[in-house]
Amino acid sequence: MLDTLTEILNANKTYVESFGEKGKLNSPPQKQMAILTCMDARLDPAKFAGFSEGDVHVIRNAGGRASDDAIRSLVISHKMLGTKFWFVIQHTKCGMQGATNDGIAQLLEESLETIQIDENSALNEKRDSGSAEGYKVDWLPIDNLEESVKNDVFRIRNHPLVSDTISIYGLIYDVESGCLKQVDGAISMAK
Ligand SMILES: [Zn+2]
């Protein structure tokens, strides 16, 4: 089996062969859109929202949350690169759903190694690693998914560096059907 670096470099060779005119694309997104979504590997925003290279900014983090750093990118996206339509897309069965700040910090305090999860239990492998630094981090866990989308749209809308000429839409992606649906009350149109 190929190692992961070789695998990526081989895939890239194929990509380069059909790169075509993409080298002439401009930096500002053609569709004037930015999507904030979760890093979850099951989500492929280009496919589920139908766009290509050059079309859209995609900002990703755990949960697709409106963290300070996500907002930093959105502000740059508008101010420097002209996006006007922003989408906050969180998803069903997100790993951040049901987590808590203390729960995550406690797991990290016990061990930095990957947790082993099966249907019935979670095993936190204990080695001599572990740090209490996690208690200082707001991990932005998700309690109620729809509320989380609404709160993040609200937070972005009310941020002092966000222009009121931007429209913001909150959606949920269903990982079992591939379907995107709007969240009631999670919309804020441009003035
Ligand atoms: Zn997620």
PDB file of C-alpha atoms and ligand atoms in Angstrom:
ATOM      1  CA  MET A   1       0.000   0.000   0.000  1.00  0.00           C
ATOM      2  CA  LEU A   2       1.227   3.471  -0.867  1.00  0.00           C
ATOM      3  CA  ASP A   3       2.099   5.808   1.949  1.00  0.00           C
ATOM      4  CA  THR A   4      -0.160   8.804   2.340  1.00  0.00           C
ATOM      5  CA  LEU A   5       2.299  11.349   0.931  1.00  0.00           C
ATOM      6  CA  THR A   6       2.898   9.289  -2.218  1.00  0.00           C
ATOM      7  CA  GLU A   7      -0.839   8.810  -2.560  1.00  0.00           C
ATOM      8  CA  ILE A   8      -1.430  12.566  -2.485  1.00  0.00           C
ATOM      9  CA  LEU A   9       1.414  13.347  -4.897  1.00  0.00           C
ATOM     10  CA  ASN A  10       0.171  10.717  -7.350  1.00  0.00           C
ATOM     11  CA  ALA A  11      -3.374  12.063  -7.201  1.00  0.00           C
ATOM     12  CA  ASN A  12      -1.989  15.543  -7.808  1.00  0.00           C
ATOM     13  CA  LYS A  13      -0.173  14.402 -10.970  1.00  0.00           C
ATOM     14  CA  THR A  14      -3.510  13.325 -12.402  1.00  0.00           C
ATOM     15  CA  TYR A  15      -5.098  16.623 -11.326  1.00  0.00           C
ATOM     16  CA  VAL A  16      -2.333  18.654 -12.992  1.00  0.00           C
ATOM     17  CA  GLU A  17      -2.826  16.757 -16.265  1.00  0.00           C
ATOM     18  CA  SER A  18      -6.371  18.078 -16.545  1.00  0.00           C
ATOM     19  CA  PHE A  19      -5.765  21.461 -14.881  1.00  0.00           C
ATOM     20  CA  GLY A  20      -6.461  23.276 -18.145  1.00  0.00           C
ATOM     21  CA  GLU A  21      -7.521  26.906 -17.893  1.00  0.00           C
ATOM     22  CA  LYS A  22      -7.819  26.959 -14.108  1.00  0.00           C
ATOM     23  CA  GLY A  23      -4.420  28.644 -13.875  1.00  0.00           C
ATOM     24  CA  LYS A  24      -6.082  31.770 -15.268  1.00  0.00           C
ATOM     25  CA  LEU A  25      -8.732  32.023 -12.553  1.00  0.00           C
ATOM     26  CA  ASN A  26      -8.910  35.210 -10.508  1.00  0.00           C
ATOM     27  CA  SER A  27      -8.697  35.233  -6.726  1.00  0.00           C
ATOM     28  CA  PRO A  28     -12.099  36.896  -5.950  1.00  0.00           C
ATOM     29  CA  PRO A  29     -14.792  34.187  -5.859  1.00  0.00           C
ATOM     30  CA  GLN A  30     -16.865  34.242  -9.070  1.00  0.00           C
ATOM     31  CA  LYS A  31     -20.133  33.563  -7.249  1.00  0.00           C
ATOM     32  CA  GLN A  32     -19.427  36.148  -4.519  1.00  0.00           C
ATOM     33  CA  MET A  33     -20.173  33.459  -1.969  1.00  0.00           C
ATOM     34  CA  ALA A  34     -18.475  32.229   1.198  1.00  0.00           C
ATOM     35  CA  ILE A  35     -19.417  29.036   3.013  1.00  0.00           C
ATOM     36  CA  LEU A  36     -18.583  28.362   6.644  1.00  0.00           C
ATOM     37  CA  THR A  37     -18.923  24.656   7.346  1.00  0.00           C
ATOM     38  CA  CYS A  38     -17.627  21.730   9.376  1.00  0.00           C
ATOM     39  CA  MET A  39     -14.372  19.940   8.603  1.00  0.00           C
ATOM     40  CA  ASP A  40     -16.238  16.601   8.676  1.00  0.00           C
ATOM     41  CA  ALA A  41     -14.808  14.364   5.933  1.00  0.00           C
ATOM     42  CA  ARG A  42     -18.302  13.370   4.772  1.00  0.00           C
ATOM     43  CA  LEU A  43     -19.034  16.924   3.632  1.00  0.00           C
ATOM     44  CA  ASP A  44     -17.883  17.989   0.166  1.00  0.00           C
ATOM     45  CA  PRO A  45     -19.227  21.540  -0.234  1.00  0.00           C
ATOM     46  CA  ALA A  46     -18.165  21.801  -3.883  1.00  0.00           C
ATOM     47  CA  LYS A  47     -20.306  18.764  -4.680  1.00  0.00           C
ATOM     48  CA  PHE A  48     -23.291  19.307  -2.390  1.00  0.00           C
ATOM     49  CA  ALA A  49     -23.602  23.001  -3.314  1.00  0.00           C
ATOM     50  CA  GLY A  50     -22.508  22.654  -6.947  1.00  0.00           C
ATOM     51  CA  PHE A  51     -19.479  24.825  -7.496  1.00  0.00           C
ATOM     52  CA  SER A  52     -15.949  24.604  -8.892  1.00  0.00           C
ATOM     53  CA  GLU A  53     -12.511  26.106  -8.354  1.00  0.00           C
ATOM     54  CA  GLY A  54     -12.656  29.897  -8.381  1.00  0.00           C
ATOM     55  CA  ASP A  55     -16.338  30.100  -7.417  1.00  0.00           C
ATOM     56  CA  VAL A  56     -16.582  30.255  -3.621  1.00  0.00           C
ATOM     57  CA  HIS A  57     -14.615  30.694  -0.396  1.00  0.00           C
ATOM     58  CA  VAL A  58     -14.893  27.723   1.949  1.00  0.00           C
ATOM     59  CA  ILE A  59     -13.952  28.184   5.607  1.00  0.00           C
ATOM     60  CA  ARG A  60     -13.947  25.023   7.670  1.00  0.00           C
ATOM     61  CA  ASN A  61     -13.496  24.145  11.324  1.00  0.00           C
ATOM     62  CA  ALA A  62     -14.808  21.610  13.829  1.00  0.00           C
ATOM     63  CA  GLY A  63     -18.580  22.147  13.835  1.00  0.00           C
ATOM     64  CA  GLY A  64     -18.659  24.886  11.197  1.00  0.00           C
ATOM     65  CA  ARG A  65     -18.878  27.372  14.056  1.00  0.00           C
ATOM     66  CA  ALA A  66     -18.606  31.163  13.870  1.00  0.00           C
ATOM     67  CA  SER A  67     -15.393  31.275  15.877  1.00  0.00           C
ATOM     68  CA  ASP A  68     -13.309  34.451  16.018  1.00  0.00           C
ATOM     69  CA  ASP A  69     -11.012  32.962  13.401  1.00  0.00           C
ATOM     70  CA  ALA A  70     -13.881  31.975  11.102  1.00  0.00           C
ATOM     71  CA  ILE A  71     -15.191  35.550  11.318  1.00  0.00           C
ATOM     72  CA  ARG A  72     -11.680  36.847  10.600  1.00  0.00           C
ATOM     73  CA  SER A  73     -11.729  34.893   7.318  1.00  0.00           C
ATOM     74  CA  LEU A  74     -15.278  35.981   6.456  1.00  0.00           C
ATOM     75  CA  VAL A  75     -14.402  39.638   6.993  1.00  0.00           C
ATOM     76  CA  ILE A  76     -11.376  39.286   4.691  1.00  0.00           C
ATOM     77  CA  SER A  77     -13.570  37.388   2.216  1.00  0.00           C
ATOM     78  CA  HIS A  78     -15.885  40.393   1.907  1.00  0.00           C
ATOM     79  CA  LYS A  79     -13.512  43.291   2.431  1.00  0.00           C
ATOM     80  CA  MET A  80     -10.696  42.117   0.159  1.00  0.00           C
ATOM     81  CA  LEU A  81     -12.398  39.689  -2.187  1.00  0.00           C
ATOM     82  CA  GLY A  82     -15.964  40.907  -2.549  1.00  0.00           C
ATOM     83  CA  THR A  83     -18.174  38.092  -1.245  1.00  0.00           C
ATOM     84  CA  LYS A  84     -21.744  39.198  -0.417  1.00  0.00           C
ATOM     85  CA  PHE A  85     -23.573  35.932   0.250  1.00  0.00           C
ATOM     86  CA  TRP A  86     -22.486  33.944   3.287  1.00  0.00           C
ATOM     87  CA  PHE A  87     -23.706  30.477   4.249  1.00  0.00           C
ATOM     88  CA  VAL A  88     -23.317  28.855   7.661  1.00  0.00           C
ATOM     89  CA  ILE A  89     -23.724  25.117   7.076  1.00  0.00           C
ATOM     90  CA  GLN A  90     -23.632  22.781  10.062  1.00  0.00           C
ATOM     91  CA  HIS A  91     -24.669  19.137   9.808  1.00  0.00           C
ATOM     92  CA  THR A  92     -26.445  16.179  11.368  1.00  0.00           C
ATOM     93  CA  LYS A  93     -24.400  13.646  13.322  1.00  0.00           C
ATOM     94  CA  CYS A  94     -21.654  16.208  13.927  1.00  0.00           C
ATOM     95  CA  GLY A  95     -18.948  15.116  16.334  1.00  0.00           C
ATOM     96  CA  MET A  96     -19.256  18.451  18.141  1.00  0.00           C
ATOM     97  CA  GLN A  97     -22.921  17.777  18.904  1.00  0.00           C
ATOM     98  CA  GLY A  98     -23.407  16.556  22.446  1.00  0.00           C
ATOM     99  CA  ALA A  99     -19.828  17.363  23.414  1.00  0.00           C
ATOM    100  CA  THR A 100     -19.076  19.786  26.257  1.00  0.00           C
ATOM    101  CA  ASN A 101     -16.096  22.019  26.965  1.00  0.00           C
ATOM    102  CA  ASP A 102     -15.331  20.189  30.203  1.00  0.00           C
ATOM    103  CA  GLY A 103     -15.800  16.784  28.583  1.00  0.00           C
ATOM    104  CA  ILE A 104     -13.301  17.514  25.800  1.00  0.00           C
ATOM    105  CA  ALA A 105     -10.832  19.113  28.225  1.00  0.00           C
ATOM    106  CA  GLN A 106     -11.061  16.116  30.537  1.00  0.00           C
ATOM    107  CA  LEU A 107     -10.323  13.661  27.709  1.00  0.00           C
ATOM    108  CA  LEU A 108      -7.259  15.712  26.755  1.00  0.00           C
ATOM    109  CA  GLU A 109      -6.135  15.945  30.360  1.00  0.00           C
ATOM    110  CA  GLU A 110      -6.168  12.158  30.526  1.00  0.00           C
ATOM    111  CA  SER A 111      -4.475  11.541  27.181  1.00  0.00           C
ATOM    112  CA  LEU A 112      -3.598  13.257  23.900  1.00  0.00           C
ATOM    113  CA  GLU A 113      -4.007  10.031  21.920  1.00  0.00           C
ATOM    114  CA  THR A 114      -6.981   9.305  19.670  1.00  0.00           C
ATOM    115  CA  ILE A 115     -10.054   8.108  21.499  1.00  0.00           C
ATOM    116  CA  GLN A 116     -11.379   4.680  20.496  1.00  0.00           C
ATOM    117  CA  ILE A 117     -15.121   4.843  19.962  1.00  0.00           C
ATOM    118  CA  ASP A 118     -17.467   1.988  19.177  1.00  0.00           C
ATOM    119  CA  GLU A 119     -21.245   1.762  19.359  1.00  0.00           C
ATOM    120  CA  ASN A 120     -21.360   1.205  23.087  1.00  0.00           C
ATOM    121  CA  SER A 121     -18.373   2.859  24.604  1.00  0.00           C
ATOM    122  CA  ALA A 122     -15.505   5.307  24.291  1.00  0.00           C
ATOM    123  CA  LEU A 123     -12.055   4.263  25.409  1.00  0.00           C
ATOM    124  CA  ASN A 124      -9.552   7.007  26.135  1.00  0.00           C
ATOM    125  CA  GLU A 125      -6.176   5.360  25.754  1.00  0.00           C
ATOM    126  CA  LYS A 126      -4.072   6.427  28.712  1.00  0.00           C
ATOM    127  CA  ARG A 127      -0.395   6.968  28.113  1.00  0.00           C
ATOM    128  CA  ASP A 128       1.891   9.364  29.862  1.00  0.00           C
ATOM    129  CA  SER A 129       0.555  12.196  27.740  1.00  0.00           C
ATOM    130  CA  GLY A 130      -2.204  14.573  28.705  1.00  0.00           C
ATOM    131  CA  SER A 131      -2.537  18.279  29.397  1.00  0.00           C
ATOM    132  CA  ALA A 132      -4.916  20.519  31.316  1.00  0.00           C
ATOM    133  CA  GLU A 133      -4.508  23.299  28.705  1.00  0.00           C
ATOM    134  CA  GLY A 134      -7.784  22.159  27.141  1.00  0.00           C
ATOM    135  CA  TYR A 135      -9.694  23.759  30.003  1.00  0.00           C
ATOM    136  CA  LYS A 136      -8.594  27.167  28.682  1.00  0.00           C
ATOM    137  CA  VAL A 137     -10.130  26.574  25.237  1.00  0.00           C
ATOM    138  CA  ASP A 138     -13.717  27.215  24.204  1.00  0.00           C
ATOM    139  CA  TRP A 139     -14.220  24.164  21.976  1.00  0.00           C
ATOM    140  CA  LEU A 140     -17.544  25.545  20.689  1.00  0.00           C
ATOM    141  CA  PRO A 141     -19.486  22.331  21.223  1.00  0.00           C
ATOM    142  CA  ILE A 142     -23.024  22.067  19.823  1.00  0.00           C
ATOM    143  CA  ASP A 143     -25.969  21.434  22.098  1.00  0.00           C
ATOM    144  CA  ASN A 144     -28.980  21.995  19.814  1.00  0.00           C
ATOM    145  CA  LEU A 145     -28.070  21.966  16.112  1.00  0.00           C
ATOM    146  CA  GLU A 146     -30.720  24.415  14.884  1.00  0.00           C
ATOM    147  CA  GLU A 147     -30.023  26.812  17.753  1.00  0.00           C
ATOM    148  CA  SER A 148     -26.317  26.605  16.989  1.00  0.00           C
ATOM    149  CA  VAL A 149     -26.894  27.609  13.352  1.00  0.00           C
ATOM    150  CA  LYS A 150     -29.209  30.444  14.414  1.00  0.00           C
ATOM    151  CA  ASN A 151     -26.784  31.691  17.077  1.00  0.00           C
ATOM    152  CA  ASP A 152     -23.871  31.665  14.644  1.00  0.00           C
ATOM    153  CA  VAL A 153     -25.812  33.581  11.973  1.00  0.00           C
ATOM    154  CA  PHE A 154     -26.798  36.077  14.705  1.00  0.00           C
ATOM    155  CA  ARG A 155     -23.210  36.353  15.968  1.00  0.00           C
ATOM    156  CA  ILE A 156     -21.845  37.025  12.467  1.00  0.00           C
ATOM    157  CA  ARG A 157     -24.634  39.517  11.691  1.00  0.00           C
ATOM    158  CA  ASN A 158     -23.959  41.510  14.831  1.00  0.00           C
ATOM    159  CA  HIS A 159     -20.185  41.524  14.555  1.00  0.00           C
ATOM    160  CA  PRO A 160     -18.932  45.124  14.278  1.00  0.00           C
ATOM    161  CA  LEU A 161     -16.691  44.256  11.298  1.00  0.00           C
ATOM    162  CA  VAL A 162     -19.451  42.667   9.233  1.00  0.00           C
ATOM    163  CA  SER A 163     -21.087  44.889   6.615  1.00  0.00           C
ATOM    164  CA  ASP A 164     -24.891  45.052   6.428  1.00  0.00           C
ATOM    165  CA  THR A 165     -24.626  44.652   2.644  1.00  0.00           C
ATOM    166  CA  ILE A 166     -24.007  40.920   3.167  1.00  0.00           C
ATOM    167  CA  SER A 167     -26.806  38.357   3.235  1.00  0.00           C
ATOM    168  CA  ILE A 168     -26.307  35.459   5.669  1.00  0.00           C
ATOM    169  CA  TYR A 169     -28.091  32.120   5.425  1.00  0.00           C
ATOM    170  CA  GLY A 170     -28.057  29.279   7.963  1.00  0.00           C
ATOM    171  CA  LEU A 171     -28.500  25.698   6.770  1.00  0.00           C
ATOM    172  CA  ILE A 172     -28.166  22.125   7.962  1.00  0.00           C
ATOM    173  CA  TYR A 173     -26.665  19.388   5.797  1.00  0.00           C
ATOM    174  CA  ASP A 174     -28.015  15.888   6.358  1.00  0.00           C
ATOM    175  CA  VAL A 175     -25.123  13.412   6.178  1.00  0.00           C
ATOM    176  CA  GLU A 176     -27.523  10.527   5.524  1.00  0.00           C
ATOM    177  CA  SER A 177     -29.340  12.009   2.530  1.00  0.00           C
ATOM    178  CA  GLY A 178     -26.982  14.723   1.240  1.00  0.00           C
ATOM    179  CA  CYS A 179     -29.877  17.180   1.579  1.00  0.00           C
ATOM    180  CA  LEU A 180     -29.421  20.817   2.583  1.00  0.00           C
ATOM    181  CA  LYS A 181     -32.257  22.511   4.418  1.00  0.00           C
ATOM    182  CA  GLN A 182     -32.724  26.044   5.630  1.00  0.00           C
ATOM    183  CA  VAL A 183     -33.069  26.636   9.350  1.00  0.00           C
ATOM    184  CA  ASP A 184     -36.126  28.708  10.298  1.00  0.00           C
ATOM    185  CA  GLY A 185     -35.071  32.084  11.655  1.00  0.00           C
ATOM    186  CA  ALA A 186     -31.457  31.621  10.556  1.00  0.00           C
ATOM    187  CA  ILE A 187     -31.474  34.147   7.761  1.00  0.00           C
ATOM    188  CA  SER A 188     -30.398  37.744   7.691  1.00  0.00           C
ATOM    189  CA  MET A 189     -30.727  39.591   4.406  1.00  0.00           C
ATOM    190  CA  ALA A 190     -28.600  42.507   3.285  1.00  0.00           C
ATOM    191  CA  LYS A 191     -30.001  45.974   3.944  1.00  0.00           C
TER     192      LYS A 191
HETATM  193 ZN    ZN B   1     -19.158  18.238  12.116  1.00  0.00          ZN
END
